[in-house]
Amino acid sequence: MKPSREVGIVGWGVYVPQWRITSEELARGWGREWKRYAAGIMVEEKSLPGLDEDTFTIAYEASVNALKRARIDPAKIRAVYVGTESKPYAVKTTASILVEALGAGGDARMTTGADYEFACKAGTEAIQTSIGLIGSGMIDYALVVGADTAQGAPGDALEYTASAGGAAFVLGPSSESVAVIKASLSHVTDTPDFWRRQHERYPAHTRSFTGEPAYFKHIMAAAKALMEEVGTTPDDYDYAIFHQPNGKFPLRVGQRLGFTPDKIKPGLITPYIGNTYSGSALVGLSAVLDQAEPGSKILMVSFGSGAGSDAFHIEVTDKVVEVRDLAPKVMDYVNRKRYVDYSTYARYRRMIKMLHDFSSY
Amino acid sequence: MWAYWLSVPEHWREIPARYRLEGGQCEDCGFKMIPKRDVCPRCGSKNVKTVKLPRRGRVLEYTKVWNPPRGYEYYTPYVIALVELEDGTRLTAQLTDVDPDEVEEGMEVEMVLRKVRVSGESGLIAYAYKFRPLLK
Ligand SMILES: [Zn+2]
């Protein structure tokens, strides 16, 4: 799928909270042997939100960074979309708060805004919608965020990976872009691998549907269909970014598609901060933009449980070099860290409550 | 009623200051303030215009809070600081992403937007500026 007017990334930015807990400490909290899990997920530690952080505050700082690189007046943004599965409000869009905080749409706030949901691929969905709006000429600039404070139930396998962070992109005409999105397509089926019901704090997941019928099937189908449509093979790409639920799956799916690990590792951030869900592939893309040479070709394929994948063919332009240092890079946030133990983690994630907790945080 | 511990209209009115650090500047004596007031507290002039304040500053004074007002219990201990922004405007704000023992006078800080108060499980989430040690 290609728009009639070419669309690209004008600016990118990320945010990752400074708090970390090691997988070993998470295992200790439940009296488990960490080594039994270690090889399986390849995630050494994960980020968690501070007491005063949530998906909105993550989206805000990532957006401020994206705007620093985009060097445009926020008033010119006419669409603000936040992809997340951890909305601060069940009903009231995160986008509405972001529009106001950034001044999108000018003083009259003439902009559209919405939150997107599709498990971990909500952010890439929002990119596709924005491509439609910009590509058709309805608007010139959109701000898209993928961010989460992901929930892993206490003692559950997901507790080792569900983390916090996000990435934001200012999208606009390709002539102003640091990277042009040449084509994108999606693949969606009803696959019950993971879900969270209304009012439930933690998601449920099925062993039989995770992995092969969900992650691998959807990513591979979308990647192959996109490469066929664009007329490329894995050898044509310098970087490949796949959704990163753990450190192992992206390398394995890449290998099966024909991508060598050296093309995947520059955008593989989950081993250091965990799975930021809607932020996962997009933080990976940001890490690649932090270092890619002009002319580089990137394949990005997200995955959202439920399930579906969005695939993108992206080409980096000369402009990437001049804006790269205008905001903190992915590794700046990855390396800014403070460790907590399991009891502090339980408090920060509000798994335990104070007797006189009037704030009910 | 606990959903309304936090005054919703009051929070809404202060959004320009709380989200975007918009304050006021007296057109007669030049004094800057946040939040913006109708009358200049220094010279009494009513010619006060809206200005966006700089996001960076430094800590002038600070105090550790161990016995917080209702609604802030979960954060304890936290730091409230008198911050002087780059243009000289002074404001009080909570510091975040910092160990209270590491705070010192003169520390360079920058504005972030964080949750300041949440009204129960069903009330409003009030976001507002806080300051954290300068990144890098
Ligand atoms: Zn005055």
XYZ file of C-alpha atoms and ligand atoms in Angstrom:
498
model
C 0.000 0.000 0.000
C 1.416 3.348 -1.052
C -0.120 6.810 -0.594
C -0.539 9.191 -3.550
C 1.709 11.734 -1.783
C 4.828 10.260 -0.150
C 4.926 10.447 3.634
C 7.841 10.202 6.020
C 9.176 10.639 9.536
C 10.063 14.299 10.174
C 11.180 13.791 13.777
C 11.483 10.950 16.294
C 11.825 10.821 20.059
C 11.657 8.325 22.893
C 11.268 8.147 26.632
C 12.063 5.347 29.068
C 11.588 5.755 32.837
C 14.806 5.526 34.851
C 13.639 2.711 37.149
C 14.856 -0.835 36.548
C 14.413 -4.198 38.160
C 16.573 -7.170 37.209
C 15.005 -10.435 36.128
C 16.996 -12.128 38.866
C 15.340 -9.907 41.498
C 11.876 -10.597 40.022
C 12.569 -14.340 40.304
C 13.820 -13.875 43.867
C 10.502 -12.216 44.776
C 8.770 -15.520 44.120
C 11.493 -17.883 45.291
C 12.356 -19.010 41.783
C 15.558 -19.954 40.017
C 16.186 -17.187 37.499
C 18.530 -19.356 35.466
C 15.637 -21.571 34.404
C 14.081 -18.623 32.548
C 17.199 -16.749 31.461
C 17.922 -18.440 28.148
C 14.256 -18.489 27.229
C 13.576 -14.772 27.213
C 16.971 -13.039 27.034
C 15.841 -10.021 29.042
C 18.302 -9.032 31.770
C 16.293 -6.206 33.311
C 13.211 -4.141 32.613
C 12.035 -0.580 33.116
C 9.108 0.376 35.296
C 7.264 3.669 35.693
C 7.900 5.897 38.699
C 5.039 6.694 41.079
C 4.158 9.817 39.126
C 4.510 8.349 35.638
C 1.993 6.774 33.300
C 1.398 6.350 29.588
C 0.559 10.033 29.184
C 3.734 11.305 30.876
C 5.812 8.874 28.783
C 4.012 9.960 25.603
C 4.588 13.610 26.514
C 8.351 13.423 26.916
C 8.761 11.245 23.810
C 6.683 13.802 21.864
C 8.722 16.754 23.139
C 11.842 14.943 21.891
C 10.219 14.195 18.513
C 9.265 17.866 18.130
C 12.835 18.957 18.943
C 14.047 16.902 15.981
C 11.119 17.823 13.711
C 11.776 21.540 14.258
C 8.184 22.462 13.429
C 5.639 24.586 15.288
C 3.278 22.168 17.154
C 0.417 24.350 15.866
C 0.939 22.718 12.450
C 0.092 19.263 13.820
C -3.443 18.332 12.833
C -3.623 14.760 14.139
C -2.456 13.378 17.493
C -2.730 9.630 17.990
C -1.591 7.585 20.977
C -1.333 3.814 20.618
C -1.426 2.063 23.991
C -2.990 -0.714 26.015
C -2.444 1.087 29.325
C -4.550 4.215 28.965
C -4.586 6.358 32.136
C -8.362 6.700 31.728
C -10.635 3.928 30.434
C -12.760 6.702 28.918
C -10.969 9.974 28.087
C -8.347 9.923 25.434
C -4.691 10.309 26.283
C -4.488 12.254 23.022
C -6.730 15.014 24.429
C -4.219 15.694 27.215
C -1.298 15.511 24.784
C -2.933 17.998 22.383
C -3.278 20.491 25.233
C 0.200 19.937 26.667
C 1.900 20.425 23.293
C -0.430 23.033 21.815
C -1.224 20.908 18.756
C -3.594 22.469 16.249
C -2.681 26.005 17.322
C -4.527 28.209 19.828
C -7.865 27.054 18.457
C -6.732 23.393 18.890
C -7.929 22.515 15.399
C -6.671 18.955 15.383
C -8.027 15.456 15.528
C -6.935 13.203 18.383
C -7.566 9.631 19.422
C -6.152 6.658 21.271
C -5.494 3.471 19.341
C -5.680 -0.055 20.648
C -4.329 -3.301 19.226
C -2.171 -4.769 21.998
C 1.477 -4.140 21.038
C 0.842 -2.829 17.534
C -1.377 0.135 18.455
C 1.363 2.647 17.644
C 2.122 1.320 14.172
C -1.604 1.296 13.377
C -1.683 4.986 14.223
C 1.236 5.537 11.823
C -0.797 3.929 9.033
C -3.798 6.166 9.752
C -1.521 9.206 9.644
C -0.033 8.074 6.330
C -3.601 8.118 4.999
C -4.288 11.638 6.253
C -0.989 13.118 5.087
C -0.745 11.030 1.933
C -4.183 12.159 0.785
C -3.328 15.799 1.427
C -5.950 16.268 4.178
C -3.278 17.384 6.655
C 0.477 18.083 6.545
C 1.686 16.866 9.947
C 0.646 14.215 12.473
C 2.067 13.186 15.835
C 1.981 9.476 16.581
C 2.957 7.814 19.859
C 3.331 4.182 20.892
C 3.689 3.989 24.686
C 2.797 1.690 27.540
C 3.193 0.931 31.201
C 2.626 -2.756 30.569
C 1.044 -5.010 33.148
C 2.483 -8.399 34.049
C 0.588 -10.257 36.761
C 2.585 -10.954 39.955
C 4.432 -14.249 39.553
C 3.364 -14.622 35.898
C 5.889 -15.200 33.100
C 5.019 -11.762 31.666
C 6.260 -10.133 34.864
C 9.806 -10.635 33.531
C 9.219 -8.581 30.390
C 6.230 -6.182 30.751
C 7.882 -2.763 31.015
C 7.396 0.971 30.490
C 8.476 3.333 27.719
C 7.486 4.747 24.388
C 8.376 6.457 21.156
C 6.853 9.374 19.259
C 7.057 10.394 15.615
C 6.157 13.567 13.810
C 5.032 12.453 10.367
C 4.849 14.771 7.379
C 5.613 15.214 3.686
C 8.546 13.122 2.442
C 10.415 16.235 1.242
C 11.025 17.207 4.903
C 11.585 13.699 6.207
C 14.540 12.012 7.862
C 13.120 8.709 6.652
C 10.487 8.060 3.981
C 7.835 5.399 4.534
C 7.674 3.962 1.032
C 5.048 1.298 1.690
C 3.084 -0.433 4.444
C 0.592 -3.250 4.803
C -1.084 -5.306 7.514
C -2.266 -8.804 8.314
C -4.980 -9.441 10.932
C -6.735 -12.612 12.134
C -8.710 -13.687 15.225
C -6.008 -15.465 17.207
C -6.663 -15.832 20.971
C -3.061 -15.635 22.236
C -3.445 -12.791 24.751
C -6.200 -10.474 25.971
C -7.372 -8.397 28.906
C -11.039 -8.066 29.789
C -12.625 -4.787 30.874
C -11.909 -3.976 34.577
C -9.201 -6.653 34.839
C -5.795 -5.426 36.021
C -3.729 -8.097 34.322
C -3.894 -9.812 30.942
C -4.492 -13.501 30.307
C -2.484 -15.456 27.780
C -2.538 -18.934 26.285
C 0.515 -21.124 25.964
C -0.798 -22.912 22.889
C -1.390 -19.775 20.821
C 1.649 -17.720 21.877
C 4.646 -17.981 19.568
C 4.070 -19.959 16.399
C 0.363 -19.279 15.571
C 0.565 -15.664 16.742
C 3.939 -13.869 16.685
C 5.717 -15.888 13.999
C 2.767 -16.462 11.673
C 1.645 -12.819 11.543
C 5.052 -11.181 11.338
C 6.231 -13.560 8.627
C 3.042 -13.232 6.563
C 3.108 -9.405 6.698
C 6.868 -9.188 6.039
C 6.705 -11.535 3.048
C 3.659 -9.822 1.532
C 5.278 -6.385 1.864
C 8.596 -7.479 0.365
C 6.723 -9.105 -2.515
C 4.736 -5.949 -3.143
C 7.770 -3.657 -2.998
C 9.924 -6.145 -4.905
C 12.642 -6.545 -2.281
C 14.425 -9.418 -0.555
C 16.027 -9.480 2.925
C 19.378 -8.700 1.267
C 18.058 -5.282 0.199
C 17.659 -4.132 3.827
C 20.309 -2.714 6.137
C 18.149 -3.006 9.260
C 15.217 -5.153 10.327
C 13.054 -4.358 13.332
C 10.496 -6.815 14.628
C 8.203 -6.566 17.627
C 10.243 -7.465 20.718
C 8.245 -9.364 23.373
C 11.592 -10.767 24.553
C 15.180 -10.825 23.332
C 14.870 -14.122 21.501
C 11.809 -13.963 19.211
C 13.007 -11.054 16.996
C 16.268 -12.852 16.187
C 14.447 -16.099 15.494
C 11.769 -14.592 13.244
C 14.450 -12.610 11.441
C 16.504 -15.730 10.868
C 13.493 -17.560 9.454
C 12.815 -14.687 7.059
C 16.470 -14.509 6.012
C 17.798 -11.560 8.061
C 21.172 -11.901 9.731
C 21.446 -10.960 13.447
C 23.682 -7.953 12.639
C 20.717 -6.325 10.862
C 18.408 -6.916 13.828
C 20.598 -6.155 16.848
C 20.918 -2.357 16.346
C 17.158 -2.044 16.876
C 16.835 -4.744 19.527
C 16.303 -2.861 22.800
C 14.099 -5.255 24.802
C 17.071 -7.115 26.381
C 17.941 -3.877 28.272
C 14.541 -2.418 29.143
C 11.977 -5.187 28.607
C 8.960 -5.137 26.327
C 7.408 -1.677 26.143
C 4.408 -3.153 24.276
C 3.089 -0.392 21.977
C 6.526 1.208 22.231
C 8.445 -1.979 21.475
C 9.086 -1.945 17.704
C 8.962 1.876 17.661
C 11.704 2.277 20.274
C 13.658 -0.163 18.090
C 13.051 2.020 15.026
C 14.182 5.068 16.991
C 17.405 3.312 18.013
C 18.063 2.593 14.326
C 17.357 6.213 13.309
C 19.799 7.246 16.070
C 22.602 5.580 14.089
C 21.556 4.754 10.495
C 23.433 6.218 7.516
C 21.496 8.155 4.869
C 20.285 5.749 2.183
C 19.747 2.866 4.625
C 16.724 0.688 4.023
C 14.695 -0.508 7.013
C 12.059 -3.213 7.328
C 9.880 -2.818 10.424
C 7.173 -5.315 11.363
C 5.129 -4.870 14.513
C 2.957 -7.488 16.173
C -0.136 -7.058 18.304
C -1.797 -9.924 20.120
C -5.270 -10.823 19.096
C -3.591 -10.789 16.502
C -1.997 -8.824 13.686
C 1.136 -7.315 12.179
C 1.899 -4.035 10.403
C 4.880 -4.035 8.030
C 6.759 -0.939 6.800
C 9.419 -0.303 4.154
C 11.391 2.769 5.239
C 14.291 4.581 3.539
C 16.558 6.949 5.487
C 17.359 10.361 3.938
C 20.284 12.809 4.296
C 18.316 14.887 6.814
C 18.702 12.258 9.546
C 22.240 13.417 10.347
C 21.463 17.058 11.117
C 18.638 16.388 13.611
C 20.001 13.297 15.357
C 21.687 15.172 18.202
C 18.806 17.566 18.903
C 17.243 15.289 21.545
C 18.349 12.439 23.839
C 18.893 9.111 22.061
C 17.483 5.710 22.961
C 20.739 4.637 24.593
C 20.830 7.829 26.700
C 17.596 6.718 28.337
C 18.625 3.047 28.435
C 21.796 3.966 30.311
C 20.048 6.359 32.734
C 18.927 3.897 35.371
C 18.270 3.260 39.029
C 17.542 -0.200 40.377
C 14.731 -1.112 42.745
C 14.125 -4.302 44.718
C 10.953 -6.371 44.513
C 9.177 -4.625 47.390
C 9.746 -1.192 45.849
C 8.681 -2.612 42.511
C 5.448 -3.890 44.081
C 4.807 -0.434 45.544
C 5.626 1.447 42.330
C 3.415 -0.881 40.288
C 0.685 -0.455 42.933
C 0.495 -4.163 43.608
C 0.486 -3.306 47.323
C -1.393 -0.438 48.913
C -0.909 1.731 51.958
C -3.362 1.440 54.835
C -4.061 5.161 54.648
C -3.756 5.521 50.932
C -6.272 8.260 50.338
C -4.979 8.832 46.856
C -5.790 5.259 45.756
C -3.042 5.548 43.230
C -17.607 12.654 46.982
C -13.991 11.563 47.163
C -13.823 11.773 43.396
C -13.913 15.538 43.831
C -11.252 16.059 46.491
C -9.418 17.756 43.753
C -11.305 20.707 42.341
C -11.876 19.865 38.709
C -12.621 23.458 37.591
C -9.542 24.720 39.444
C -7.314 22.176 37.753
C -8.850 22.953 34.366
C -8.319 26.701 34.788
C -4.651 26.189 35.568
C -3.904 23.902 32.622
C -1.895 26.559 30.692
C 0.453 26.976 33.666
C 0.506 23.341 34.753
C 0.989 21.734 31.318
C 2.856 24.378 29.352
C 4.503 26.574 31.970
C 2.599 29.620 30.735
C 2.867 32.485 33.161
C 2.322 36.222 33.133
C 4.588 39.195 32.583
C 3.813 42.737 33.739
C 4.061 45.087 30.781
C 4.852 48.012 33.073
C 7.577 46.720 35.404
C 8.561 43.468 33.626
C 7.875 41.176 36.599
C 7.189 37.547 35.642
C 4.883 35.234 37.567
C 3.339 31.778 37.399
C 0.454 31.237 37.441
C -0.506 34.412 35.617
C -2.427 36.909 37.734
C -4.678 39.790 36.668
C -2.773 42.309 38.788
C 1.027 42.534 39.022
C 2.027 41.642 42.603
C 5.038 43.984 42.392
C 3.643 47.233 40.957
C -0.140 46.739 40.916
C -0.426 47.196 37.161
C -3.238 45.446 35.337
C -1.236 45.171 32.112
C -0.203 41.537 32.470
C 0.398 39.508 29.308
C 0.763 35.726 28.873
C 4.327 34.434 28.406
C 5.768 30.955 28.063
C 8.476 30.435 30.677
C 11.769 28.585 30.063
C 11.841 24.899 30.961
C 15.227 24.984 32.669
C 16.362 26.434 35.960
C 18.151 25.747 39.229
C 17.203 24.874 42.782
C 17.424 27.838 45.181
C 16.047 26.166 48.290
C 14.351 22.881 49.058
C 12.703 20.870 51.753
C 12.009 17.169 52.248
C 8.390 16.317 52.941
C 7.774 13.438 55.351
C 4.263 14.360 56.499
C 2.384 15.159 53.317
C -1.080 16.607 52.878
C -3.860 14.163 51.989
C -3.477 12.628 48.584
C 0.330 12.699 48.498
C 1.044 9.881 50.989
C 2.308 7.455 48.391
C 5.231 9.668 47.314
C 6.751 10.240 50.735
C 9.477 11.300 51.173
C 9.540 13.822 48.349
C 11.176 17.177 47.755
C 9.536 20.562 47.270
C 11.905 23.150 45.831
C 12.015 26.844 45.106
C 13.229 26.906 41.525
C 14.637 29.891 39.662
C 14.062 29.520 35.920
C 16.623 30.715 33.365
C 14.803 34.049 32.999
C 14.759 34.651 36.748
C 11.130 33.651 37.362
C 10.712 31.818 40.647
C 8.233 29.060 41.395
C 7.792 26.234 43.859
C 7.497 22.717 42.480
C 7.992 19.114 43.379
C 11.254 17.511 42.275
C 11.105 14.044 40.733
C 13.438 11.287 39.484
C 15.851 12.211 42.266
C 16.889 10.734 45.591
C 15.969 13.362 48.229
C 19.497 12.999 49.657
C 21.050 14.004 46.330
C 19.260 17.345 46.046
C 21.401 20.410 46.605
C 21.159 24.153 46.193
C 22.193 25.254 42.727
C 21.270 21.901 41.157
C 20.314 22.336 37.506
C 16.815 21.099 36.769
C 14.381 20.868 33.843
C 10.619 20.744 33.603
C 8.807 17.443 33.117
C 5.095 16.719 33.121
C 4.012 14.212 35.745
C 1.037 13.087 37.781
C 0.759 15.426 40.744
C -2.420 14.167 42.299
C -5.033 11.547 41.591
C -8.540 11.647 43.035
C -9.335 8.129 44.146
C -10.017 5.366 41.668
C -12.655 7.310 39.769
C -11.646 10.965 39.960
C -9.471 13.197 37.862
C -5.766 12.598 37.241
C -4.069 15.972 37.682
C -0.911 16.354 35.605
C 1.390 19.295 36.186
C 4.977 20.417 35.930
C 7.646 18.996 38.187
C 11.392 19.394 37.857
C 14.108 16.758 37.586
C 17.901 16.960 37.444
C 18.982 17.991 33.932
C 19.468 15.002 31.613
C 23.105 14.707 30.481
Zn 4.450 45.185 37.496
